[in-house]
Tab-separated table of C-alpha atoms in Angstrom:
chain	number	residue	atom	x	y	z
A	743	MET	CA	112.817	123.723	125.348
A	744	LEU	CA	109.170	123.523	126.305
A	745	SER	CA	108.338	124.010	129.951
A	746	ASN	CA	108.113	120.802	131.978
A	747	ARG	CA	104.576	121.882	132.848
A	748	ILE	CA	103.477	120.328	129.539
A	749	ALA	CA	102.736	117.248	131.653
A	750	GLN	CA	100.060	119.295	133.429
A	751	LEU	CA	98.191	120.086	130.211
A	752	ALA	CA	94.445	119.805	130.722
A	753	PRO	CA	92.563	116.975	128.972
A	754	PRO	CA	91.033	117.823	125.586
A	755	PRO	CA	89.249	119.774	124.379
A	756	ARG	CA	91.177	122.853	125.469
A	757	PRO	CA	91.130	126.446	124.160
A	758	VAL	CA	93.964	127.661	121.951
A	759	PRO	CA	94.973	131.362	122.141
A	760	LEU	CA	94.066	133.298	118.979
A	761	PRO	CA	97.662	134.401	118.160
A	762	VAL	CA	98.748	130.756	118.371
A	763	VAL	CA	95.902	129.703	116.070
A	764	CYS	CA	96.863	132.326	113.490
A	765	SER	CA	100.587	131.487	113.695
A	766	THR	CA	100.002	127.771	113.254
A	767	MET	CA	97.501	128.349	110.450
A	768	LEU	CA	99.958	130.517	108.574
A	769	GLY	CA	103.326	128.914	109.113
A	770	LEU	CA	106.024	129.926	106.641
A	771	THR	CA	104.072	128.799	103.573
A	772	GLY	CA	100.952	130.715	104.539
A	773	SER	CA	102.937	133.852	105.341
A	774	ILE	CA	104.430	133.831	101.850
A	775	GLY	CA	100.994	133.171	100.358
A	776	ALA	CA	99.541	136.074	102.322
A	777	ALA	CA	102.283	138.332	100.986
A	778	PHE	CA	101.419	137.360	97.384
A	779	LEU	CA	97.722	137.978	98.026
A	780	ILE	CA	98.350	141.397	99.518
A	781	MET	CA	100.824	142.426	96.806
A	782	GLY	CA	98.349	141.231	94.199
A	783	LEU	CA	95.869	143.838	95.395
A	784	VAL	CA	98.140	146.528	93.962
A	785	PHE	CA	97.630	145.107	90.464
A	786	VAL	CA	93.954	144.337	90.933
A	787	TRP	CA	92.602	147.607	92.256
A	788	VAL	CA	94.922	150.005	90.423
A	789	PRO	CA	93.604	150.786	86.899
A	790	ILE	CA	95.737	148.930	84.349
A	791	GLY	CA	93.944	149.834	81.137
A	792	ASP	CA	97.033	151.564	79.743
A	793	ALA	CA	99.573	149.378	81.544
A	794	PRO	CA	102.286	147.435	79.661
A	795	PHE	CA	101.473	143.903	78.538
A	796	TRP	CA	103.746	142.304	81.159
A	797	VAL	CA	101.518	143.637	83.949
A	798	PHE	CA	98.548	141.453	82.985
A	799	PRO	CA	100.194	138.074	83.857
A	800	LEU	CA	101.019	139.504	87.289
A	801	VAL	CA	97.336	140.253	87.860
A	802	ILE	CA	96.704	136.503	87.646
A	803	LEU	CA	100.019	135.189	88.979
A	804	PHE	CA	100.113	136.947	92.344
A	805	PRO	CA	96.640	135.947	93.588
A	806	LEU	CA	96.977	132.443	92.115
A	807	LEU	CA	100.264	131.765	93.906
A	808	GLY	CA	98.863	133.352	97.034
A	809	VAL	CA	95.749	131.177	97.082
A	810	VAL	CA	97.725	127.974	96.416
A	811	LEU	CA	100.292	128.643	99.162
A	812	PHE	CA	97.673	129.912	101.577
A	813	GLY	CA	95.490	126.874	100.882
A	814	LEU	CA	98.337	124.424	101.520
A	815	ALA	CA	99.183	126.215	104.758
A	816	THR	CA	95.534	126.133	105.840
A	817	VAL	CA	95.389	122.341	105.493
A	818	GLN	CA	98.551	121.933	107.570
A	819	GLY	CA	97.414	124.589	110.037
A	820	LEU	CA	94.077	122.911	110.676
A	821	ARG	CA	95.922	119.746	111.640
A	822	ARG	CA	98.164	121.646	114.040
A	823	VAL	CA	95.264	123.501	115.661
A	824	THR	CA	93.389	120.198	115.999
A	825	LEU	CA	96.376	118.722	117.809
A	826	LEU	CA	96.654	121.723	120.116
A	827	ARG	CA	92.959	121.507	120.987
A	828	TYR	CA	92.338	117.772	121.038
A	829	GLY	CA	95.791	116.191	121.165
A	830	GLU	CA	97.156	113.965	123.890
A	831	VAL	CA	100.647	114.568	125.249
A	832	ALA	CA	103.446	112.030	125.085
A	833	THR	CA	107.229	112.063	125.064
A	834	ALA	CA	109.027	111.265	121.844
A	835	ARG	CA	112.494	110.005	121.106
A	836	THR	CA	114.127	111.583	118.076
A	837	ILE	CA	115.344	108.872	115.718
A	838	SER	CA	116.853	110.860	112.877
A	839	ARG	CA	117.395	114.354	111.552
A	840	ARG	CA	118.060	115.194	107.925
A	841	GLY	CA	118.207	118.272	105.743
A	842	THR	CA	115.466	118.933	103.198
A	843	ASN	CA	117.556	121.109	100.826
A	844	THR	CA	115.223	123.992	101.696
A	845	TYR	CA	116.477	127.179	103.313
A	846	VAL	CA	114.627	130.079	104.921
A	847	ASN	CA	116.746	133.190	105.488
A	848	ASP	CA	119.836	130.970	105.173
A	849	GLU	CA	118.452	128.664	107.871
A	850	PRO	CA	118.129	124.997	106.792
A	851	VAL	CA	114.742	123.317	107.137
A	852	MET	CA	115.233	119.961	108.839
A	853	GLU	CA	112.995	116.902	108.965
A	854	TYR	CA	112.873	115.067	112.279
A	855	THR	CA	111.670	111.481	112.616
A	856	TYR	CA	110.564	110.362	116.058
A	857	GLU	CA	108.832	107.614	118.014
A	858	PHE	CA	106.448	107.849	120.954
A	859	GLN	CA	104.228	105.560	123.001
A	860	GLY	CA	100.497	106.261	123.015
A	861	LEU	CA	98.048	105.819	125.855
A	862	ASP	CA	97.274	102.293	124.649
A	863	GLY	CA	100.947	101.331	124.852
A	864	GLN	CA	101.381	101.211	121.087
A	865	VAL	CA	104.629	102.626	119.736
A	866	CYS	CA	103.940	105.123	116.961
A	867	SER	CA	106.208	107.068	114.652
A	868	GLY	CA	105.936	110.471	113.063
A	869	SER	CA	107.902	113.232	111.410
A	870	ALA	CA	107.961	117.005	111.589
A	871	ARG	CA	109.785	119.788	109.780
A	872	ALA	CA	111.293	122.822	111.434
A	873	LEU	CA	114.136	125.267	111.014
A	874	GLY	CA	117.491	123.913	112.098
A	875	ARG	CA	117.647	126.420	114.943
A	876	ALA	CA	114.414	125.035	116.458
A	877	GLU	CA	114.838	123.700	119.984
A	878	ILE	CA	114.541	120.080	118.943
A	879	GLY	CA	117.102	117.670	120.280
A	880	ASP	CA	118.027	119.775	123.314
A	881	GLU	CA	116.385	117.114	125.482
A	882	ASP	CA	116.602	113.321	125.506
A	883	GLU	CA	112.834	113.205	125.051
A	884	GLU	CA	110.720	115.792	123.253
A	885	PRO	CA	107.044	116.574	123.969
A	886	VAL	CA	104.720	115.448	121.206
A	887	LEU	CA	101.009	115.985	120.556
A	888	TYR	CA	98.971	113.244	118.869
A	889	LEU	CA	95.355	112.280	118.342
A	890	ALA	CA	94.361	109.244	120.371
A	891	SER	CA	91.886	108.274	117.636
A	892	ASN	CA	94.558	108.642	114.939
A	893	PRO	CA	98.136	108.439	116.293
A	894	GLY	CA	99.405	108.903	112.759
A	895	LEU	CA	98.524	112.574	113.193
A	896	SER	CA	101.157	114.033	115.490
A	897	THR	CA	103.745	116.767	115.793
A	898	LEU	CA	106.646	117.733	117.988
A	899	VAL	CA	105.561	120.735	120.049
A	900	ASP	CA	108.873	122.498	119.395
A	901	ALA	CA	108.260	122.104	115.644
A	902	LEU	CA	105.129	124.271	115.702
A	903	PRO	CA	105.686	127.476	113.671
A	904	LEU	CA	105.588	129.883	116.613
A	905	ARG	CA	107.796	132.870	117.366
A	906	CYS	CA	107.471	132.342	121.130
A	907	THR	CA	107.561	129.095	123.090
A	908	LEU	CA	104.267	127.661	124.271
A	909	ASP	CA	103.725	127.147	127.957
A	910	VAL	CA	101.050	125.757	130.261
A	911	ASP	CA	99.523	127.713	133.147
A	912	ASP	CA	98.564	126.411	136.582
A	913	ALA	CA	95.111	125.462	135.267
A	914	GLY	CA	96.625	123.281	132.562
A	915	GLN	CA	95.720	125.633	129.695
A	916	TRP	CA	97.910	126.848	126.846
A	917	ILE	CA	99.537	130.229	127.289
A	918	SER	CA	101.714	132.018	124.785
A	919	TYR	CA	103.590	135.264	124.425
A	920	GLU	CA	102.934	135.583	120.709
A	921	SER	CA	102.339	139.159	119.555
A	922	VAL	CA	99.229	140.387	117.759
A	923	TRP	CA	101.155	140.442	114.466
A	924	PRO	CA	100.104	136.907	113.321
A	925	VAL	CA	96.456	137.857	113.895
A	926	LEU	CA	96.800	140.993	111.753
A	927	TRP	CA	98.704	139.182	108.999
A	928	TYR	CA	96.137	136.380	108.904
A	929	ALA	CA	93.295	138.905	108.736
A	930	LEU	CA	95.031	140.750	105.887
A	931	ALA	CA	95.393	137.488	103.972
A	932	TRP	CA	91.671	136.820	104.198
A	933	ALA	CA	90.962	140.435	103.272
A	934	GLY	CA	93.094	139.881	100.179
A	935	ILE	CA	91.135	136.766	99.229
A	936	VAL	CA	87.795	138.543	99.696
A	937	ALA	CA	88.985	141.548	97.677
A	938	HIS	CA	90.124	139.333	94.803
A	939	VAL	CA	86.806	137.476	94.810
A	940	ILE	CA	84.844	140.739	94.774
A	941	TYR	CA	86.982	142.080	91.951
A	942	GLY	CA	86.605	138.878	89.929
A	943	LEU	CA	82.828	138.799	90.334
A	944	SER	CA	82.624	142.472	89.458
A	945	ARG	CA	84.576	141.865	86.279
A	946	VAL	CA	82.379	138.934	85.322
A	947	LEU	CA	79.238	140.920	85.983
A	948	GLY	CA	80.615	143.909	84.103
A	949	VAL	CA	80.464	146.286	87.030
A	950	LEU	CA	84.133	147.335	86.801
């Protein structure tokens, strides 16, 4: 359950703590993509001239899967960070909850459909996905972030891919107890992308 101080959130724009940015940019999809990118470095930078034939597809497969998953997560993450920085706060009523046939560590991923009323009085609807153990539905009304200029872009705050619950300080700013781990993992993912690009250019130019 998010602290009731969410109602005291300062008007946008507001700063978002770096660990929260990295966590929301990664999400589950981005974390898996980062893992593929980092594992792919083993095949890229280790000499494979005498390696078996089956190693060569992995040289392409790992970074390709990593970039695709990381790219998809980046698009979703940018939306979440935009909502955290520029979003308005409202209360949402959960309409439905259904399984998505996707599991993460034996935890079902659920899709929640909800309705909320914007500042202009218009009733808007949205949906968000989160693990079944997420603290969604523990209150009659759930806090939601949405863009006033585009209410179609919204998310339940409890559905954000964070390890620790967000809170709001006395000044109305976001605070979080996220560790530095998401920052390191996100940095490693970008390091993997840069390394693959350097390796590819070097191959094309005949340096390696």
